[in-house]
């Protein structure tokens, strides 16, 4: 009798577990569908260009190049997303302003093909990219929302600043929170035509905490300067500030964009900011109206991580690998010269 009870209880627990997982998958897909069908996204390229849903077989076949050491359970969670839509095909986005591609503030949904291609680039060129990460949403200017296939968490990654932080403990929570923000009007279209999220007091406190965390994080171990050289230079106010010199071998287009910006009158005197939301806002304001071809992302000067960045910045479409190179150099410069929030530095070269 006791054995029978144990068997029955075990079976009931197993059924309950399967029902819970089915419910979780249902929530992932329903929340994504809600976001896609929301009036803010109606008739926009962000949704009209979305690909058709993929089958499980198609998904696994497409992801095969990046499946090494990926947890199957968490991978299946990710695939629930692509059974709703295969995202935006990078080859079809040429000529479309970045802001019109955003399915959520600052990000569009990547196709699985682009996920694989982007992973290959980031694994090769980014100092902080985690092999368990798969990007789902891209800003098309070097930032990503990524899914961790080891722990199931969702992170936001700013490659040009080499910064990352957790935004949700699961895809279910991430998409659920987004759907709620859409339904309550927290997400809206601002006066510049950019999809953005209204700030609140909790966001401000979270930003302060995140700034402290980022400012105290050593993003790169060791003291090697690699491609970045720091010197002390007198700026216009006769105050000693660190002097940033980029090595342009791995990022000639970015260096050309900086030269173009400075030649057009943009300042070399810069002030760092560490608020991730302000950095993203600056990048969105600078790059939102730019369109880039497949494989390229938008670069801006002054940097989005400075008070001078944002609206009016000089932009250029550059290979994603160059943004990663810039991110490594800039992050090392900030760290080795102890350039914190509101600190000044000088863009010496190029």
C-alpha positions as a Python dict, from the first residue, in 0.01 Angstrom:
ca = {
    (1, 'X'): (0, 0, 0),
    (2, 'X'): (279, 241, 96),
    (3, 'X'): (461, 172, -229),
    (4, 'X'): (143, 237, -425),
    (5, 'X'): (94, 570, -250),
    (6, 'X'): (453, 671, -328),
    (7, 'X'): (404, 581, -694),
    (8, 'X'): (79, 775, -713),
    (9, 'X'): (229, 1081, -542),
    (10, 'X'): (536, 1070, -766),
    (11, 'X'): (320, 1042, -1075),
    (12, 'X'): (103, 1333, -960),
    (13, 'X'): (411, 1546, -896),
    (14, 'X'): (545, 1463, -1241),
    (15, 'X'): (215, 1559, -1404),
    (16, 'X'): (210, 1884, -1205),
    (17, 'X'): (565, 1959, -1318),
    (18, 'X'): (476, 1901, -1683),
    (19, 'X'): (168, 2121, -1649),
    (20, 'X'): (379, 2396, -1492),
    (21, 'X'): (630, 2380, -1775),
    (22, 'X'): (353, 2383, -2033),
    (23, 'X'): (209, 2689, -1860),
    (24, 'X'): (551, 2856, -1862),
    (25, 'X'): (590, 2796, -2235),
    (26, 'X'): (238, 2925, -2291),
    (27, 'X'): (317, 3245, -2101),
    (28, 'X'): (637, 3304, -2298),
    (29, 'X'): (455, 3276, -2628),
    (30, 'X'): (142, 3465, -2523),
    (31, 'X'): (340, 3758, -2385),
    (32, 'X'): (549, 3782, -2701),
    (33, 'X'): (235, 3771, -2915),
    (34, 'X'): (81, 4045, -2701),
    (35, 'X'): (386, 4268, -2753),
    (36, 'X'): (384, 4204, -3129),
    (37, 'X'): (13, 4283, -3159),
    (38, 'X'): (18, 4587, -2930),
    (39, 'X'): (-104, 4910, -3100),
    (40, 'X'): (240, 5070, -3058),
    (41, 'X'): (383, 4802, -3286),
    (42, 'X'): (96, 4787, -3534),
    (43, 'X'): (194, 4842, -3898),
    (44, 'X'): (557, 4914, -3809),
    (45, 'X'): (853, 4736, -3975),
    (46, 'X'): (926, 4594, -3628),
    (47, 'X'): (631, 4359, -3679),
    (48, 'X'): (544, 4368, -4050),
    (49, 'X'): (888, 4231, -4138),
    (50, 'X'): (883, 3953, -3878),
    (51, 'X'): (955, 3608, -4015),
    (52, 'X'): (723, 3310, -3994),
    (53, 'X'): (742, 3071, -3695),
    (54, 'X'): (1005, 2799, -3707),
    (55, 'X'): (960, 2432, -3634),
    (56, 'X'): (1167, 2265, -3362),
    (57, 'X'): (1367, 2084, -3630),
    (58, 'X'): (1443, 2411, -3812),
    (59, 'X'): (1545, 2576, -3487),
    (60, 'X'): (1788, 2307, -3382),
    (61, 'X'): (1935, 2286, -3731),
    (62, 'X'): (1987, 2663, -3748),
    (63, 'X'): (2142, 2679, -3400),
    (64, 'X'): (2371, 2380, -3453),
    (65, 'X'): (2690, 2590, -3489),
    (66, 'X'): (2645, 2736, -3137),
    (67, 'X'): (2501, 2438, -2949),
    (68, 'X'): (2825, 2329, -2782),
    (69, 'X'): (2783, 2290, -2405),
    (70, 'X'): (2439, 2452, -2410),
    (71, 'X'): (2189, 2319, -2157),
    (72, 'X'): (1905, 2149, -2345),
    (73, 'X'): (1631, 2255, -2104),
    (74, 'X'): (1720, 2624, -2123),
    (75, 'X'): (1771, 2601, -2497),
    (76, 'X'): (1417, 2471, -2529),
    (77, 'X'): (1296, 2776, -2336),
    (78, 'X'): (1460, 3001, -2592),
    (79, 'X'): (1307, 2806, -2877),
    (80, 'X'): (958, 2884, -2747),
    (81, 'X'): (1021, 3238, -2869),
    (82, 'X'): (1104, 3129, -3222),
    (83, 'X'): (793, 2916, -3248),
    (84, 'X'): (609, 3250, -3248),
    (85, 'X'): (829, 3420, -3510),
    (86, 'X'): (1179, 3393, -3654),
    (87, 'X'): (1241, 3760, -3587),
    (88, 'X'): (1369, 4010, -3840),
    (89, 'X'): (1589, 3891, -4124),
    (90, 'X'): (1904, 4105, -4122),
    (91, 'X'): (1921, 4094, -4501),
    (92, 'X'): (1581, 4267, -4526),
    (93, 'X'): (1658, 4557, -4293),
    (94, 'X'): (1877, 4767, -4522),
    (95, 'X'): (1746, 5120, -4557),
    (96, 'X'): (1505, 5095, -4262),
    (97, 'X'): (1577, 5341, -3977),
    (98, 'X'): (1686, 5152, -3667),
    (99, 'X'): (1409, 5305, -3454),
    (100, 'X'): (1142, 5155, -3683),
    (101, 'X'): (1279, 4806, -3620),
    (102, 'X'): (1244, 4819, -3242),
    (103, 'X'): (991, 4572, -3103),
    (104, 'X'): (1071, 4700, -2754),
    (105, 'X'): (1255, 5017, -2650),
    (106, 'X'): (1592, 5020, -2824),
    (107, 'X'): (1583, 4662, -2954),
    (108, 'X'): (1452, 4453, -3243),
    (109, 'X'): (1409, 4075, -3242),
    (110, 'X'): (1688, 3891, -3422),
    (111, 'X'): (1632, 3596, -3652),
    (112, 'X'): (1799, 3270, -3551),
    (113, 'X'): (2030, 3306, -3850),
    (114, 'X'): (2147, 3644, -3721),
    (115, 'X'): (2177, 3500, -3369),
    (116, 'X'): (2426, 3243, -3496),
    (117, 'X'): (2620, 3494, -3709),
    (118, 'X'): (2637, 3745, -3424),
    (119, 'X'): (2749, 3480, -3175),
    (120, 'X'): (3037, 3392, -3405),
    (121, 'X'): (3150, 3756, -3419),
    (122, 'X'): (3110, 3821, -3047),
    (123, 'X'): (3286, 3500, -2944),
    (124, 'X'): (3579, 3600, -3161),
    (125, 'X'): (3603, 3970, -3080),
    (126, 'X'): (3446, 4045, -2740),
    (127, 'X'): (3650, 4019, -2421),
    (128, 'X'): (3345, 3970, -2200),
    (129, 'X'): (3115, 3754, -2412),
    (130, 'X'): (2991, 3441, -2232),
    (131, 'X'): (2983, 3126, -2446),
    (132, 'X'): (2648, 3031, -2291),
    (133, 'X'): (2485, 3351, -2414),
    (134, 'X'): (2257, 3369, -2713),
    (135, 'X'): (2146, 3719, -2819),
    (136, 'X'): (1773, 3750, -2885),
    (137, 'X'): (1725, 4124, -2927),
    (138, 'X'): (1970, 4368, -3086),
    (139, 'X'): (1994, 4747, -3089),
    (140, 'X'): (2180, 4733, -3423),
    (141, 'X'): (2428, 4965, -3257),
    (142, 'X'): (2625, 4720, -3043),
    (143, 'X'): (2385, 4637, -2758),
    (144, 'X'): (2201, 4309, -2698),
    (145, 'X'): (1943, 4138, -2480),
    (146, 'X'): (2089, 3790, -2427),
    (147, 'X'): (1959, 3463, -2290),
    (148, 'X'): (2193, 3257, -2073),
    (149, 'X'): (2151, 2892, -2168),
    (150, 'X'): (2325, 2779, -1848),
    (151, 'X'): (2103, 2943, -1588),
    (152, 'X'): (1805, 3067, -1790),
    (153, 'X'): (1857, 3431, -1690),
    (154, 'X'): (1824, 3728, -1924),
    (155, 'X'): (2100, 3991, -1942),
    (156, 'X'): (2153, 4322, -2115),
    (157, 'X'): (2492, 4366, -2280),
    (158, 'X'): (2643, 4695, -2397),
    (159, 'X'): (2936, 4576, -2608),
    (160, 'X'): (3087, 4921, -2669),
    (161, 'X'): (3108, 4980, -2294),
    (162, 'X'): (3178, 4612, -2214),
    (163, 'X'): (2902, 4623, -1952),
    (164, 'X'): (2642, 4359, -1870),
    (165, 'X'): (2382, 4306, -1599),
    (166, 'X'): (2087, 4079, -1529),
    (167, 'X'): (1747, 4216, -1628),
    (168, 'X'): (1526, 3914, -1550),
    (169, 'X'): (1559, 3569, -1388),
    (170, 'X'): (1390, 3400, -1686),
    (171, 'X'): (1245, 3459, -2031),
    (172, 'X'): (902, 3420, -1879),
    (173, 'X'): (966, 3709, -1638),
    (174, 'X'): (1137, 3924, -1902),
    (175, 'X'): (855, 3902, -2155),
    (176, 'X'): (589, 3919, -1884),
    (177, 'X'): (734, 4243, -1747),
    (178, 'X'): (753, 4389, -2097),
    (179, 'X'): (393, 4295, -2173),
    (180, 'X'): (283, 4463, -1851),
    (181, 'X'): (473, 4781, -1938),
    (182, 'X'): (306, 4791, -2279),
    (183, 'X'): (-39, 4735, -2130),
    (184, 'X'): (2, 5006, -1862),
    (185, 'X'): (145, 5270, -2095),
    (186, 'X'): (493, 5266, -1941),
    (187, 'X'): (628, 5209, -2290),
    (188, 'X'): (536, 5482, -2538),
    (189, 'X'): (655, 5671, -2846),
    (190, 'X'): (831, 5995, -2747),
    (191, 'X'): (842, 6332, -2923),
    (192, 'X'): (1136, 6216, -3136),
    (193, 'X'): (946, 5914, -3264),
    (194, 'X'): (1150, 5675, -3050),
    (195, 'X'): (992, 5391, -2854),
    (196, 'X'): (1098, 5448, -2495),
    (197, 'X'): (1007, 5363, -2137),
    (198, 'X'): (885, 5621, -1889),
    (199, 'X'): (1109, 5643, -1584),
    (200, 'X'): (985, 5606, -1228),
    (201, 'X'): (1131, 5636, -879),
    (202, 'X'): (1215, 5267, -859),
    (203, 'X'): (1405, 5288, -1187),
    (204, 'X'): (1605, 5582, -1054),
    (205, 'X'): (1705, 5390, -742),
    (206, 'X'): (1793, 5082, -946),
    (207, 'X'): (2005, 5298, -1176),
    (208, 'X'): (2195, 5442, -879),
    (209, 'X'): (2264, 5093, -747),
    (210, 'X'): (2368, 4973, -1092),
    (211, 'X'): (2601, 5271, -1142),
    (212, 'X'): (2778, 5191, -814),
    (213, 'X'): (2811, 4828, -918),
    (214, 'X'): (2945, 4916, -1262),
    (215, 'X'): (3186, 5179, -1130),
    (216, 'X'): (3336, 4927, -887),
    (217, 'X'): (3363, 4640, -1135),
    (218, 'X'): (3697, 4547, -1291),
    (219, 'X'): (3581, 4453, -1637),
    (220, 'X'): (3919, 4328, -1751),
    (221, 'X'): (4168, 4141, -1531),
    (222, 'X'): (4533, 4239, -1527),
    (223, 'X'): (4701, 4570, -1592),
    (224, 'X'): (4796, 4532, -1957),
    (225, 'X'): (4715, 4841, -2160),
    (226, 'X'): (4687, 4633, -2479),
    (227, 'X'): (4575, 4880, -2748),
    (228, 'X'): (4508, 5175, -2519),
    (229, 'X'): (4768, 5427, -2404),
    (230, 'X'): (4687, 5683, -2134),
    (231, 'X'): (4874, 6006, -2083),
    (232, 'X'): (4810, 6324, -1885),
    (233, 'X'): (4714, 6628, -2086),
    (234, 'X'): (4616, 6982, -1998),
    (235, 'X'): (4264, 7052, -2121),
    (236, 'X'): (4115, 7392, -2197),
    (237, 'X'): (4045, 7457, -1829),
    (238, 'X'): (4404, 7373, -1732),
    (239, 'X'): (4294, 7066, -1537),
    (240, 'X'): (4488, 6744, -1576),
    (241, 'X'): (4273, 6473, -1730),
    (242, 'X'): (4348, 6132, -1884),
    (243, 'X'): (4423, 6138, -2254),
    (244, 'X'): (4258, 5867, -2466),
    (245, 'X'): (4446, 5740, -2772),
    (246, 'X'): (4278, 5469, -2978),
    (247, 'X'): (4474, 5212, -3175),
    (248, 'X'): (4290, 5215, -3506),
    (249, 'X'): (4426, 4899, -3665),
    (250, 'X'): (4124, 4691, -3563),
    (251, 'X'): (3867, 4968, -3604),
    (252, 'X'): (3955, 5198, -3895),
    (253, 'X'): (3593, 5295, -3962),
    (254, 'X'): (3530, 5398, -3602),
    (255, 'X'): (3845, 5608, -3603),
    (256, 'X'): (3733, 5770, -3927),
    (257, 'X'): (3397, 5849, -3771),
    (258, 'X'): (3572, 6017, -3476),
    (259, 'X'): (3786, 6220, -3716),
    (260, 'X'): (3477, 6322, -3912),
    (261, 'X'): (3303, 6428, -3592),
    (262, 'X'): (3595, 6634, -3464),
    (263, 'X'): (3647, 6794, -3805),
    (264, 'X'): (3281, 6896, -3800),
    (265, 'X'): (3324, 7070, -3466),
    (266, 'X'): (3251, 6800, -3207),
    (267, 'X'): (3450, 6840, -2888),
    (268, 'X'): (3748, 6633, -2774),
    (269, 'X'): (3670, 6721, -2411),
    (270, 'X'): (3440, 6450, -2279),
    (271, 'X'): (3274, 6366, -1948),
    (272, 'X'): (3197, 6005, -1867),
    (273, 'X'): (2854, 5887, -1747),
    (274, 'X'): (2783, 5543, -1600),
    (275, 'X'): (2403, 5536, -1588),
    (276, 'X'): (2323, 5247, -1827),
    (277, 'X'): (1978, 5383, -1909),
    (278, 'X'): (2122, 5722, -2002),
    (279, 'X'): (2391, 5553, -2212),
    (280, 'X'): (2123, 5358, -2397),
    (281, 'X'): (1912, 5672, -2440),
    (282, 'X'): (2211, 5859, -2582),
    (283, 'X'): (2280, 5577, -2826),
    (284, 'X'): (1916, 5553, -2928),
    (285, 'X'): (1895, 5930, -2984),
    (286, 'X'): (2215, 5922, -3189),
    (287, 'X'): (2150, 5606, -3390),
    (288, 'X'): (1773, 5566, -3394),
    (289, 'X'): (1731, 5739, -3730),
    (290, 'X'): (2029, 5562, -3893),
    (291, 'X'): (1993, 5257, -4117),
    (292, 'X'): (2275, 5002, -4150),
    (293, 'X'): (2324, 4707, -4382),
    (294, 'X'): (2354, 4345, -4274),
    (295, 'X'): (2658, 4283, -4054),
    (296, 'X'): (2702, 4649, -3963),
    (297, 'X'): (2605, 4843, -3652),
    (298, 'X'): (2581, 5212, -3575),
    (299, 'X'): (2877, 5390, -3417),
    (300, 'X'): (2852, 5737, -3264),
    (301, 'X'): (3083, 6015, -3149),
    (302, 'X'): (3078, 6167, -2893),
    (303, 'X'): (3042, 5832, -2718),
    (304, 'X'): (2705, 5737, -2572),
    (305, 'X'): (2884, 5686, -2239),
    (306, 'X'): (2958, 6060, -2217),
    (307, 'X'): (2749, 6365, -2130),
    (308, 'X'): (2825, 6500, -2477),
    (309, 'X'): (2675, 6195, -2649),
    (310, 'X'): (2322, 6154, -2780),
    (311, 'X'): (2125, 6376, -3016),
    (312, 'X'): (2346, 6538, -3278),
    (313, 'X'): (2631, 6288, -3250),
    (314, 'X'): (2816, 6200, -3569),
    (315, 'X'): (2729, 5846, -3678),
    (316, 'X'): (2861, 5582, -3915),
    (317, 'X'): (2769, 5221, -3987),
    (318, 'X'): (3065, 4999, -3898),
    (319, 'X'): (3126, 4623, -3865),
    (320, 'X'): (3011, 4481, -3531),
    (321, 'X'): (3365, 4354, -3469),
    (322, 'X'): (3487, 4716, -3463),
    (323, 'X'): (3234, 4809, -3197),
    (324, 'X'): (3363, 4520, -2987),
    (325, 'X'): (3722, 4637, -3033),
    (326, 'X'): (3625, 4989, -2931),
    (327, 'X'): (3441, 4853, -2629),
    (328, 'X'): (3750, 4671, -2510),
    (329, 'X'): (3975, 4972, -2554),
    (330, 'X'): (3736, 5221, -2397),
    (331, 'X'): (3656, 5000, -2097),
    (332, 'X'): (4026, 4942, -2028),
    (333, 'X'): (4091, 5314, -2054),
    (334, 'X'): (3815, 5394, -1804),
    (335, 'X'): (3935, 5129, -1562),
    (336, 'X'): (4309, 5187, -1575),
    (337, 'X'): (4272, 5563, -1546),
    (338, 'X'): (4000, 5543, -1281),
    (339, 'X'): (3763, 5749, -1495),
    (340, 'X'): (3436, 5731, -1304),
    (341, 'X'): (3095, 5890, -1333),
    (342, 'X'): (3113, 6265, -1417),
    (343, 'X'): (3494, 6247, -1460),
    (344, 'X'): (3648, 6426, -1758),
    (345, 'X'): (3892, 6292, -2017),
    (346, 'X'): (4033, 6407, -2349),
    (347, 'X'): (3996, 6235, -2688),
    (348, 'X'): (4352, 6285, -2813),
    (349, 'X'): (4370, 6044, -3107),
    (350, 'X'): (4255, 5985, -3371),
}
